[in-house]
Coordinates of N, CA and C in Angstrom, one line a residue:
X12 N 0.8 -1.2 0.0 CA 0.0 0.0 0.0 C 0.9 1.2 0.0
X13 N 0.5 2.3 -0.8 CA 1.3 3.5 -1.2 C 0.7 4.3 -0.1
X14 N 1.7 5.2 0.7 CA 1.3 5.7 1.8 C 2.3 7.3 1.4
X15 N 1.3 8.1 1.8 CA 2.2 9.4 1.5 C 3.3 9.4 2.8
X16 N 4.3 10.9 2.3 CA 4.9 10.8 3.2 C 4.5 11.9 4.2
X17 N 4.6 11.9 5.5 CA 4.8 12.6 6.8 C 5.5 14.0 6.7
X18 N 5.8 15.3 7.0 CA 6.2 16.2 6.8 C 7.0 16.2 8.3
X19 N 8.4 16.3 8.5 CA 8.9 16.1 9.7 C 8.3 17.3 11.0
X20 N 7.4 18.2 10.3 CA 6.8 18.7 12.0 C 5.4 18.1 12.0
X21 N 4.9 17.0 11.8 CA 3.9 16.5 11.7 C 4.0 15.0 13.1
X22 N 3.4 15.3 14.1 CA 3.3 14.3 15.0 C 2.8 12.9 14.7
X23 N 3.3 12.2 14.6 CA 3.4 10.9 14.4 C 3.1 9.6 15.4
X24 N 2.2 8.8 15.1 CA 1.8 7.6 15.6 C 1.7 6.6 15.7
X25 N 2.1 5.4 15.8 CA 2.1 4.1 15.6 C 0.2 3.8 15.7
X26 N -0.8 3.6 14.4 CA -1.3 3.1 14.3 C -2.7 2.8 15.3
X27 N -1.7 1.5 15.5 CA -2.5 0.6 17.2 C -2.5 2.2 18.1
X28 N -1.4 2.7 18.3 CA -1.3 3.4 19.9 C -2.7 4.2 19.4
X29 N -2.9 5.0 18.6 CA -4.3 5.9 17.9 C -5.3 5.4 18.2
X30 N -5.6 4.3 17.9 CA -6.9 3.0 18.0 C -7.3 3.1 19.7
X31 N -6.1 2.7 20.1 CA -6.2 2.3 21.6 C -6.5 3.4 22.5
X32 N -5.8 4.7 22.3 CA -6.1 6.3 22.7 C -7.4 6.9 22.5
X33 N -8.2 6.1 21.8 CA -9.3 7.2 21.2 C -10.1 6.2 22.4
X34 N -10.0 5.2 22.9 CA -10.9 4.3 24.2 C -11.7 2.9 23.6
X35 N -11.3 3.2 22.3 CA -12.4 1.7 21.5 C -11.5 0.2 21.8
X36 N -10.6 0.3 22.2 CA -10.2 -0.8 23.0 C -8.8 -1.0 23.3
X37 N -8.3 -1.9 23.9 CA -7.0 -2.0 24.0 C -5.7 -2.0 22.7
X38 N -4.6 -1.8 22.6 CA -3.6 -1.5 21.9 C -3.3 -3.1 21.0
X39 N -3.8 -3.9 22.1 CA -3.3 -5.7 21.5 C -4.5 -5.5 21.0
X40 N -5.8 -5.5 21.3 CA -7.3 -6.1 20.3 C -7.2 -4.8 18.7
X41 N -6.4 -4.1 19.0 CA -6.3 -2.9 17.9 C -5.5 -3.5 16.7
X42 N -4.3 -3.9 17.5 CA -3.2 -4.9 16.8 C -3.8 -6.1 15.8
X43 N -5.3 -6.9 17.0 CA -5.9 -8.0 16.0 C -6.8 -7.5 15.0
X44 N -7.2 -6.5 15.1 CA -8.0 -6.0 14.1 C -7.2 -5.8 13.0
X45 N -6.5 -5.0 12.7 CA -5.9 -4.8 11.7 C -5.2 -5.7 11.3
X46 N -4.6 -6.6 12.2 CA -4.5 -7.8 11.3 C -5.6 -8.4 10.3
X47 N -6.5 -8.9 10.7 CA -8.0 -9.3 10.6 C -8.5 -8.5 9.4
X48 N -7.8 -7.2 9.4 CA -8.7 -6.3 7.8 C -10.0 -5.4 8.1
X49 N -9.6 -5.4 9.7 CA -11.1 -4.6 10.0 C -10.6 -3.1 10.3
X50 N -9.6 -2.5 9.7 CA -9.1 -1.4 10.3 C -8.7 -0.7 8.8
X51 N -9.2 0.5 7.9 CA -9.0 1.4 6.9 C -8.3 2.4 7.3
X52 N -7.4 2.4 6.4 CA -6.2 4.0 6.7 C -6.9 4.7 5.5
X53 N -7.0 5.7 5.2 CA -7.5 6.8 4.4 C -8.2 5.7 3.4
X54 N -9.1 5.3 3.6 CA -9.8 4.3 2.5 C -9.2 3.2 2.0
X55 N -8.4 3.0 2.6 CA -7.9 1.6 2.1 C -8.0 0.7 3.4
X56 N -8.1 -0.9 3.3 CA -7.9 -1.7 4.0 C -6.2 -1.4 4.7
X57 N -5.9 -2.0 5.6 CA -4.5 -1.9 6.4 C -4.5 -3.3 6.9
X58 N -3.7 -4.4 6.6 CA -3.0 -5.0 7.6 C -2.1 -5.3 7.6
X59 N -1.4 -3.6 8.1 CA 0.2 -3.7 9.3 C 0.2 -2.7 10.1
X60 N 0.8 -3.6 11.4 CA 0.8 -2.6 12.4 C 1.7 -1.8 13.0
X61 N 2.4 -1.6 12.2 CA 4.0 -0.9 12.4 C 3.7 0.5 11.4
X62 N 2.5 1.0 11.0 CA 2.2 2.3 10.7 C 2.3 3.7 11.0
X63 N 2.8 4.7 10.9 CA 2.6 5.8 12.0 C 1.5 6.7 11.1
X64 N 0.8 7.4 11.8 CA -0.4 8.0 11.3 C -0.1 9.2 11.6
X65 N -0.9 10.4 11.8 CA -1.0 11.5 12.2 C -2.3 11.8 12.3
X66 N -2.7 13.4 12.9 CA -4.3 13.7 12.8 C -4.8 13.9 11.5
X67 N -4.0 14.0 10.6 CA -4.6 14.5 9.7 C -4.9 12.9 8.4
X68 N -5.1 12.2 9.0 CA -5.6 10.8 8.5 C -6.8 10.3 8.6
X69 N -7.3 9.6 8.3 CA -8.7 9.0 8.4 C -8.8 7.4 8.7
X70 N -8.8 7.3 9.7 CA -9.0 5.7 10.3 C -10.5 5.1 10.5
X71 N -10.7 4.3 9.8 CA -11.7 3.8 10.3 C -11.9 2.2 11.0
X72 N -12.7 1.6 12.0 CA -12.3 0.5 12.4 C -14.0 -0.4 12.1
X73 N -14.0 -1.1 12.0 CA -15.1 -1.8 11.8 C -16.0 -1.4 10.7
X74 N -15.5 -0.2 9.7 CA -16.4 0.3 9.0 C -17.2 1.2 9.1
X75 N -16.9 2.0 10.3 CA -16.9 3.5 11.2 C -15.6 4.3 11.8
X76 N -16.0 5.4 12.1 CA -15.0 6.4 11.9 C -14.5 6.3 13.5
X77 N -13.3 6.3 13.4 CA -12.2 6.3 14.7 C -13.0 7.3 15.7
X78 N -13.4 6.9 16.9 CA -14.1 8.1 17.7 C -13.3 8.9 18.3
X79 N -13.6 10.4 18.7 CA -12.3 11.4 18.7 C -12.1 11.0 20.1
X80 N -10.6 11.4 20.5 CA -10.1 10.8 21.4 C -10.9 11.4 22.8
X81 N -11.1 11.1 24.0 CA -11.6 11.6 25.3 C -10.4 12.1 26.0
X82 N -11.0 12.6 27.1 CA -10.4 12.7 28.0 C -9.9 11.6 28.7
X83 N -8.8 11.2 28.8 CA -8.2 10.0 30.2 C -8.6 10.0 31.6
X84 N -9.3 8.7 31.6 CA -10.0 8.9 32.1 C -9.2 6.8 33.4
X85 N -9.7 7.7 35.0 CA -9.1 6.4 35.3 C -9.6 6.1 36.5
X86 N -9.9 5.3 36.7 CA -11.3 4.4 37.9 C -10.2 3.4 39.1
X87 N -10.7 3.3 40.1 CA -10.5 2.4 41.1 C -11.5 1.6 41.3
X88 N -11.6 0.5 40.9 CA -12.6 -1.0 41.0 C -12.1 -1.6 42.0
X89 N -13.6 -1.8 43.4 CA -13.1 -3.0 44.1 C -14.2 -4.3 43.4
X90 N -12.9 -5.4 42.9 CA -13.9 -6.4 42.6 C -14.3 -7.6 43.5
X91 N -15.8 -7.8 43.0 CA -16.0 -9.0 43.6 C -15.9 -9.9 43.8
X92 N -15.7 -10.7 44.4 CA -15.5 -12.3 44.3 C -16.7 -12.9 43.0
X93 N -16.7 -13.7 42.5 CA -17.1 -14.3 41.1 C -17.5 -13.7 40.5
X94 N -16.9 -12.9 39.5 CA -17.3 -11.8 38.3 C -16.0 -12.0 37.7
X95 N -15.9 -12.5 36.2 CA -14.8 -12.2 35.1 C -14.9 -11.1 34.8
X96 N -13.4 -10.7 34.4 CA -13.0 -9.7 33.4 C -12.6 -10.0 32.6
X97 N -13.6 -9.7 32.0 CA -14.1 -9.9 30.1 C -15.0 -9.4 29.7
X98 N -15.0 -9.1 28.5 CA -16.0 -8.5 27.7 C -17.2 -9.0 27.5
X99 N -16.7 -10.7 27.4 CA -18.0 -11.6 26.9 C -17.7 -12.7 27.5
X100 N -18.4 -13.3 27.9 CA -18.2 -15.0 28.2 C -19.1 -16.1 27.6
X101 N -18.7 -16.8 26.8 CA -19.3 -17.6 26.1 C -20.1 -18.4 27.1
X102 N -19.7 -18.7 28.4 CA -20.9 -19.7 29.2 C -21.6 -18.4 30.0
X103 N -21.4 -17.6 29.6 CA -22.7 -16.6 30.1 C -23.0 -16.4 31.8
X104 N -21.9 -16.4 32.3 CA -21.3 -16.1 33.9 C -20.9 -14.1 33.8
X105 N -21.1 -14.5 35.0 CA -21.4 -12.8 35.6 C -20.1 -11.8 35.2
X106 N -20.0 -10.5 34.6 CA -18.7 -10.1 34.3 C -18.6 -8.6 34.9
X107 N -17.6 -8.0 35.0 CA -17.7 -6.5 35.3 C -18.2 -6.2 34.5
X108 N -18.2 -6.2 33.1 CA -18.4 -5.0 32.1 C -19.8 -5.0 32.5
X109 N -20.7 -6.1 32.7 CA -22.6 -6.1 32.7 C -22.2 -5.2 34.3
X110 N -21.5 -5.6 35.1 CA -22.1 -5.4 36.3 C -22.0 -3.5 36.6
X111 N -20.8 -2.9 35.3 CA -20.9 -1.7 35.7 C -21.5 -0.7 34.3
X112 N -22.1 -1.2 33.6 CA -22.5 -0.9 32.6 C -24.0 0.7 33.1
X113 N -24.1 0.3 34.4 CA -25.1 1.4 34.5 C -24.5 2.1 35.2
X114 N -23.4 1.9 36.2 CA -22.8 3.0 36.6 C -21.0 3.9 36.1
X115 N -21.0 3.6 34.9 CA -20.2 3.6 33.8 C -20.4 3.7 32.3
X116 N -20.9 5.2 31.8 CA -21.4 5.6 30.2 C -20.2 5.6 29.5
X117 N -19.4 5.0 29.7 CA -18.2 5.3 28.6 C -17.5 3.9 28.2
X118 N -16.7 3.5 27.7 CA -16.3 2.3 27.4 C -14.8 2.3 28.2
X119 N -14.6 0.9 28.9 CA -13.1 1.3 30.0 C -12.5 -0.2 29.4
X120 N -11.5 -0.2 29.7 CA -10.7 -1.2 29.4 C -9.7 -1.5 31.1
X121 N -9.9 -2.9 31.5 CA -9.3 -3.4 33.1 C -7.6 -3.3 32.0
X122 N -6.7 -2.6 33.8 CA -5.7 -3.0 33.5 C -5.3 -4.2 34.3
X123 N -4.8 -5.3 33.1 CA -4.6 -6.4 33.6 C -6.5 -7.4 34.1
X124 N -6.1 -8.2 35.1 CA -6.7 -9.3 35.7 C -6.8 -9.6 37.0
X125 N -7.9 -9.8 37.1 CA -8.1 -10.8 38.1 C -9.1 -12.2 38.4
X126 N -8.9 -13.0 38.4 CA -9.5 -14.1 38.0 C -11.1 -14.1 38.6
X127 N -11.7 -15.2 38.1 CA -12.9 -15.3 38.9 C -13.3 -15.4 40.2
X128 N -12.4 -16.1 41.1 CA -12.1 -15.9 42.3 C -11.5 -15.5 43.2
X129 N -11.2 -14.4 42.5 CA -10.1 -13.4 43.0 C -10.9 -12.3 43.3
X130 N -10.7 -11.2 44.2 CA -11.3 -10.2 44.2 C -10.5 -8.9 44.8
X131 N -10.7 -7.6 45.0 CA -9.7 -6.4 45.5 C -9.5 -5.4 44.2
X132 N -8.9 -5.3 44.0 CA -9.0 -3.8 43.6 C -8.2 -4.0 41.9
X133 N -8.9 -3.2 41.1 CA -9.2 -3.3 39.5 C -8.5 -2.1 38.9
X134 N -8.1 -1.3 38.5 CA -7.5 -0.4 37.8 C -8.4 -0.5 36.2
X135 N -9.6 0.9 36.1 CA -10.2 0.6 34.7 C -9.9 2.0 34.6
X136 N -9.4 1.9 32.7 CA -9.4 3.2 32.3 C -10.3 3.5 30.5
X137 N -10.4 4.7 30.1 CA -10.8 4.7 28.6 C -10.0 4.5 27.9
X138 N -9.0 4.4 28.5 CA -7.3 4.9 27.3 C -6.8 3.4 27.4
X139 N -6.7 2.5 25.9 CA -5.8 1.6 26.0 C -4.7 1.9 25.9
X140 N -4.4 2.6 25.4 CA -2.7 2.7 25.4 C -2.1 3.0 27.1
X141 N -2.9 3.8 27.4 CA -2.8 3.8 29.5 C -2.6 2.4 29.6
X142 N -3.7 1.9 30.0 CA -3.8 0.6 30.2 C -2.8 -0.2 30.0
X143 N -2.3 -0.5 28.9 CA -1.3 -1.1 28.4 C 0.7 -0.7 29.1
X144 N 0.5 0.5 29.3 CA 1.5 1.2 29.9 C 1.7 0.3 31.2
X145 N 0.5 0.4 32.1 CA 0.3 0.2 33.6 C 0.4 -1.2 34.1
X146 N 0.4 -2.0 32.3 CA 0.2 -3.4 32.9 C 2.0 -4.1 32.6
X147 N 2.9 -3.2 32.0 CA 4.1 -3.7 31.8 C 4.8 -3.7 32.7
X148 N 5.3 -4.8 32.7 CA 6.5 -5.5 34.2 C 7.5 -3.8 34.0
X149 N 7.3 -3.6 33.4 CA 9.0 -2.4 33.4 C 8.6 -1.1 33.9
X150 N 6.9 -1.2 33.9 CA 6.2 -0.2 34.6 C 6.5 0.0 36.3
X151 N 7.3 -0.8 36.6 CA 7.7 -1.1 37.8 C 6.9 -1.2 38.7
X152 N 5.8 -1.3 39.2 CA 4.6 -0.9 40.0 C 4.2 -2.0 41.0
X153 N 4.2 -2.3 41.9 CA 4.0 -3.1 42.8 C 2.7 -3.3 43.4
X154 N 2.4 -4.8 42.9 CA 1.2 -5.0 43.6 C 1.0 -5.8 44.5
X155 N 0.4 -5.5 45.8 CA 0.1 -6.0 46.9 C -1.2 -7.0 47.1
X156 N -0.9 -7.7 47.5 CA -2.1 -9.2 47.8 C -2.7 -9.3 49.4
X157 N -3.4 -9.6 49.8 CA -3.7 -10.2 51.1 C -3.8 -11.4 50.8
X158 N -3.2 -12.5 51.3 CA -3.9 -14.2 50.8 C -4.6 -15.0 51.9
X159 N -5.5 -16.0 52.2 CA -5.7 -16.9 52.9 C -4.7 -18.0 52.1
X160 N -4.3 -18.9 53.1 CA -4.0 -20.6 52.1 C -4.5 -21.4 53.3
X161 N -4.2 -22.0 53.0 CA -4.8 -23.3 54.2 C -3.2 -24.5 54.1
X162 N -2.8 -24.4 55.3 CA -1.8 -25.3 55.7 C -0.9 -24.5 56.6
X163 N -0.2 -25.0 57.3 CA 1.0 -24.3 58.7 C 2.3 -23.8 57.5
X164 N 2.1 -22.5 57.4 CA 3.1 -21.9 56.5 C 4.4 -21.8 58.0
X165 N 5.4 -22.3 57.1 CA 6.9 -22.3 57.3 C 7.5 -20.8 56.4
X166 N 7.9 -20.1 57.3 CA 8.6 -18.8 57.1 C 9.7 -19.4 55.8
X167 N 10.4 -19.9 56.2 CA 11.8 -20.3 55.5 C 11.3 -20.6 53.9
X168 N 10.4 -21.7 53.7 CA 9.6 -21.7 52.3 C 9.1 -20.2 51.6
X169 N 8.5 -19.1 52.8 CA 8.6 -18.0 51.7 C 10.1 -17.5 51.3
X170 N 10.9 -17.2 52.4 CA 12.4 -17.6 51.4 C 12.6 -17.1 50.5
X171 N 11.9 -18.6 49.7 CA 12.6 -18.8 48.5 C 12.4 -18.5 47.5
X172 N 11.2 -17.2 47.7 CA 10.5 -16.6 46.3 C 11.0 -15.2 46.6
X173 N 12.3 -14.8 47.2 CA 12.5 -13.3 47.0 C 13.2 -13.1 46.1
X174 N 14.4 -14.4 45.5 CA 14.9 -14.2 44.0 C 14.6 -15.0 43.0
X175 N 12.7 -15.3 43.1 CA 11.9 -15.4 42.1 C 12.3 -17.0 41.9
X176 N 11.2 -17.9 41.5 CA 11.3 -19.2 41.4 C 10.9 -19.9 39.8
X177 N 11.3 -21.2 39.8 CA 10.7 -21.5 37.8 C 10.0 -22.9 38.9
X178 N 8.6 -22.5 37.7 CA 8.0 -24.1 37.8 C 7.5 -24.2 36.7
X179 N 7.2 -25.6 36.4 CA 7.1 -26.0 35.1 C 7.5 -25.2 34.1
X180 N 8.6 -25.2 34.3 CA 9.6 -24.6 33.1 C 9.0 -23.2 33.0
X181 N 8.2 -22.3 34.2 CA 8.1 -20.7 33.9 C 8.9 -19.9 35.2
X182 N 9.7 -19.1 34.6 CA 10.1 -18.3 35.8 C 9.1 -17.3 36.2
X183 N 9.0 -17.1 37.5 CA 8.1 -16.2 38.6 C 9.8 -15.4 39.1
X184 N 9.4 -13.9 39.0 CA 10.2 -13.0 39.1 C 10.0 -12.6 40.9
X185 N 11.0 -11.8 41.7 CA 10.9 -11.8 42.8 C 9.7 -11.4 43.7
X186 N 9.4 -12.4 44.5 CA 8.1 -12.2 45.2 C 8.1 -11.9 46.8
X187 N 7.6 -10.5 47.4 CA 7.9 -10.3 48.8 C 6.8 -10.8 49.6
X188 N 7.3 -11.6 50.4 CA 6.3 -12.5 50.9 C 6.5 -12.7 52.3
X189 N 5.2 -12.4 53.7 CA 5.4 -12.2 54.6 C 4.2 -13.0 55.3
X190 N 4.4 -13.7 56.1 CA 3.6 -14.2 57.2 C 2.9 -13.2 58.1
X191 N 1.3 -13.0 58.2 CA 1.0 -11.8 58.8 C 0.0 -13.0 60.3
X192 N -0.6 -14.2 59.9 CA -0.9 -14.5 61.0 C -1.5 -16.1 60.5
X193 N -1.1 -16.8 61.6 CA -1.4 -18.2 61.5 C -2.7 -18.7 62.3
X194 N -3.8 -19.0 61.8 CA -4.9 -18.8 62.6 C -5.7 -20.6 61.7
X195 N -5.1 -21.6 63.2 CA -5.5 -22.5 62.8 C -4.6 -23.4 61.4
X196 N -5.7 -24.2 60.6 CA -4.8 -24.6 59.9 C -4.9 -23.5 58.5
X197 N -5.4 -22.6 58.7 CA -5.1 -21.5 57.5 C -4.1 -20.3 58.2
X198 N -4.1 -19.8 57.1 CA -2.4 -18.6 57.2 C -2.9 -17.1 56.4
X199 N -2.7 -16.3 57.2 CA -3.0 -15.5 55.9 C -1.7 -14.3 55.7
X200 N -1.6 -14.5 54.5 CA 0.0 -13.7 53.6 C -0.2 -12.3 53.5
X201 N 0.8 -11.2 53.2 CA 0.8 -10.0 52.5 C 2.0 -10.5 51.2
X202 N 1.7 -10.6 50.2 CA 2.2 -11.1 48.9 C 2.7 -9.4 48.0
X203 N 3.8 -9.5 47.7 CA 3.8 -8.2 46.4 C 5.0 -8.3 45.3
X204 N 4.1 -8.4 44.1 CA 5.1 -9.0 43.3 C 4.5 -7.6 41.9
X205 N 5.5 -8.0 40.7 CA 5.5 -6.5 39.7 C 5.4 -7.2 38.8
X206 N 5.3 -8.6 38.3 CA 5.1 -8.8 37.0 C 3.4 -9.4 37.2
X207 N 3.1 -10.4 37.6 CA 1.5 -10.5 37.9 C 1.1 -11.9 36.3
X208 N 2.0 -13.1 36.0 CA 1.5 -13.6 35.2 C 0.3 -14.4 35.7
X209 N -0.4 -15.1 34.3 CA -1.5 -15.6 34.8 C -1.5 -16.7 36.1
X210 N -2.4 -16.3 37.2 CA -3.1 -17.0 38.6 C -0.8 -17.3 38.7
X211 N -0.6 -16.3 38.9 CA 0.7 -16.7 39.4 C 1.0 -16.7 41.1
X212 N -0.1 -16.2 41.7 CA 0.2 -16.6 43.3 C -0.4 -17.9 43.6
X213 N -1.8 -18.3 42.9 CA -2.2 -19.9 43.0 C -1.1 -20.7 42.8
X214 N -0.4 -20.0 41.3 CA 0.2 -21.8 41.7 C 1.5 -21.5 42.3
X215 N 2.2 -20.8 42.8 CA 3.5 -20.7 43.5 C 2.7 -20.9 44.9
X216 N 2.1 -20.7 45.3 CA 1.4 -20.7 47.1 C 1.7 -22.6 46.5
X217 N 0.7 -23.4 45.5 CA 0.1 -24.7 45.6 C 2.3 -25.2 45.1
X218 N 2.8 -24.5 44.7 CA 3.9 -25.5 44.3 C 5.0 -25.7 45.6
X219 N 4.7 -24.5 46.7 CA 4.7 -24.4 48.2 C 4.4 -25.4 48.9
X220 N 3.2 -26.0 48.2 CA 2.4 -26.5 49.3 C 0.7 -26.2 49.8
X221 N 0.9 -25.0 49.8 CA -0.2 -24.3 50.2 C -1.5 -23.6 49.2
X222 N -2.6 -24.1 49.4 CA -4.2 -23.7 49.1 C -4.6 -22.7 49.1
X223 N -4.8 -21.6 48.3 CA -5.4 -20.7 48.3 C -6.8 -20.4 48.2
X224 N -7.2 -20.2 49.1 CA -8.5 -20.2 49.7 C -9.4 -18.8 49.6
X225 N -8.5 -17.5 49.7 CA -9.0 -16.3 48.9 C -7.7 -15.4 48.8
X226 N -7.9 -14.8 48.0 CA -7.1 -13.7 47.3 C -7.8 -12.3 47.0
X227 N -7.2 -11.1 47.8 CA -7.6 -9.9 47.6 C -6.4 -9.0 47.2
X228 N -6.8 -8.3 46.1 CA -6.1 -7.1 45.8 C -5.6 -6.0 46.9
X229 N -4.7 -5.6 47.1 CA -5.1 -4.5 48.0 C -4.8 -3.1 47.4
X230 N -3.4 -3.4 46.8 CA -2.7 -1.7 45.9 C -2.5 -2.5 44.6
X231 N -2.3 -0.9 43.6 CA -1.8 -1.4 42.6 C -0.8 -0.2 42.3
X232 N 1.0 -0.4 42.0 CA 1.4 1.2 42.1 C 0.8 1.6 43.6
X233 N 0.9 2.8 43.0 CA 0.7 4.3 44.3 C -1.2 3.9 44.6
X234 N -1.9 3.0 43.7 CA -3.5 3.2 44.4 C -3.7 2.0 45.4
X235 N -4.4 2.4 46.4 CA -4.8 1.5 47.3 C -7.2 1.3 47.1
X236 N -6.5 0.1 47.9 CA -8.4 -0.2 47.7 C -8.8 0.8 49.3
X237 N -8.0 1.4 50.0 CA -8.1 1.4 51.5 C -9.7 1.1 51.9
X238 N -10.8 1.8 51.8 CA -12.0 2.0 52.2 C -13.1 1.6 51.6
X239 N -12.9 1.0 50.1 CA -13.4 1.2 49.2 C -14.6 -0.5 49.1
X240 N -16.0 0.2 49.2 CA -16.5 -0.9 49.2 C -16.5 -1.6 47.9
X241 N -16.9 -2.8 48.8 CA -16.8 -4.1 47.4 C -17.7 -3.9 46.2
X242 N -17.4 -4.2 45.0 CA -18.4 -3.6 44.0 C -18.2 -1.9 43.7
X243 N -18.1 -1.2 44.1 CA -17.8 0.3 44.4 C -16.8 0.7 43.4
X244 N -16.9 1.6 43.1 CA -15.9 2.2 41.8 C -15.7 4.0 41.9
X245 N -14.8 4.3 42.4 CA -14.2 5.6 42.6 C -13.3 6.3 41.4
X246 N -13.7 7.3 41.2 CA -12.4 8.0 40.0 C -11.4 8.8 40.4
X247 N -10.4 8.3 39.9 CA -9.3 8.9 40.2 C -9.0 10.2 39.6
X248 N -8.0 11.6 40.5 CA -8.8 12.6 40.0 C -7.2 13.0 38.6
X249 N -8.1 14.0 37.4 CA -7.3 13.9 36.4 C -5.4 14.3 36.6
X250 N -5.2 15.3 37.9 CA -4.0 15.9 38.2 C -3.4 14.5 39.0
X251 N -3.9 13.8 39.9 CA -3.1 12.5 40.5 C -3.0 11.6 39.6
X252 N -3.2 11.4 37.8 CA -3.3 10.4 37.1 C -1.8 11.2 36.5
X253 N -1.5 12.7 36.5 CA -0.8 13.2 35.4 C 0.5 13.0 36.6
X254 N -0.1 13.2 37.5 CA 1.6 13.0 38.9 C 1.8 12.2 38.8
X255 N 1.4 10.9 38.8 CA 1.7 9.5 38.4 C 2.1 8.7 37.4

């Protein structure tokens, strides 16, 4: 595809990052689209994603016009215990997006995950490209866990996850892990780790030994859930999003 050229005082953009900025979804689902052939650069189909664009271009995605970008916009979600984050679920189980769809007119994208049985605190924004930012290990950002497990935790076994452990052949990067109180034959942890792969505290607690019985968020970065009821969703204000 013949693409004009850019004029060097013309601000320039990779594509995806434009897609994901204007809030229509994340920077990766931006990526599959145009792979896919659902994404037009000035009238033509596009699929590559190593494009830089400018304002003065015409993108359209699905066969409609790129919506103009919002304001950044960025939420504190405490989630609940059995609710996916997802958009859709094919077996038709309960998700955030239905559960905040009335108290939320705009479209948000979760940074990152938390599993179905997981609950504590959610980071949703309009901006994928945010999003995407907040969820990279290099983003350095520390996230804090409360855990239940069930079994007599040995101090010495947390240990051995402060220069990060491999199981089945996946390395888990360094995990600070503290015994806060043994009550019976459950235990409950303060966990904080910066990369966050999938259910990576289930199976490091189970390759321990130990059953995870609940899992709460508590911070993510500089936000905490402190007071924030369950289900409950706070916005974070636009000057604390820009100091951060």
């Amino acid at each position: 595809m013949k693409l004009k050229i850019k004029s060097s005082n013309e601000k320039t953009n990779r594509i995806a990052k434009v897609i994901a900025r204007s809030g229509l979804c994340s920077r990766r689902e931006a990526e599959r689209l145009i792979i896919s052939g659902n994404v037009k650069l000035n009238n033509k189909i596009l699929l590559e994603c190593g494009i830089n664009v400018t304002s003065k271009d015409e993108i359209e995605v699905n066969n409609q016009p790129l919506p103009s970008k919002v304001v950044t916009k960025l939420w504190l979600f405490h989630k609940e215990r059995g609710y996916l984050v997802t958009n859709n679920d094919p077996e038709g189980r309960p998700t955030i997006f239905d559960q905040l769809k009335k108290k939320l007119d705009t479209r948000f994208i979760s940074v990152g995950r938390l599993d179905m049985d997981s609950e504590g605190l959610l980071l949703l924004t309009n901006d994928g490209d945010l999003a995407r930012k907040l969820e990279l290990p290099s983003t350095g950002w520390l996230r804090k866990y409360r855990v239940r497990v069930h079994g007599y935790v040995i101090k010495k076994n947390l240990e051995l996850l402060k220069n990060g452990i491999k199981i089945d052949g996946i390395r888990y990067g360094k995990i600070d892990a503290k015994l806060d109180k043994q009550q019976g034959s459950n235990a409950w942890l303060t966990l904080g780790i910066r990369e966050g792969k999938n259910r990576e505290i289930r199976k490091v607690m189970n390759h321990l030994g130990y059953n995870v019985n609940r899992l709460i968020r508590i911070s993510f970065g500089p936000f905490q859930i402190k007071n924030l009821a369950s289900g409950e969703i706070e916005e974070i204000k636009s000057k604390v999003i820009n100091d951060q």
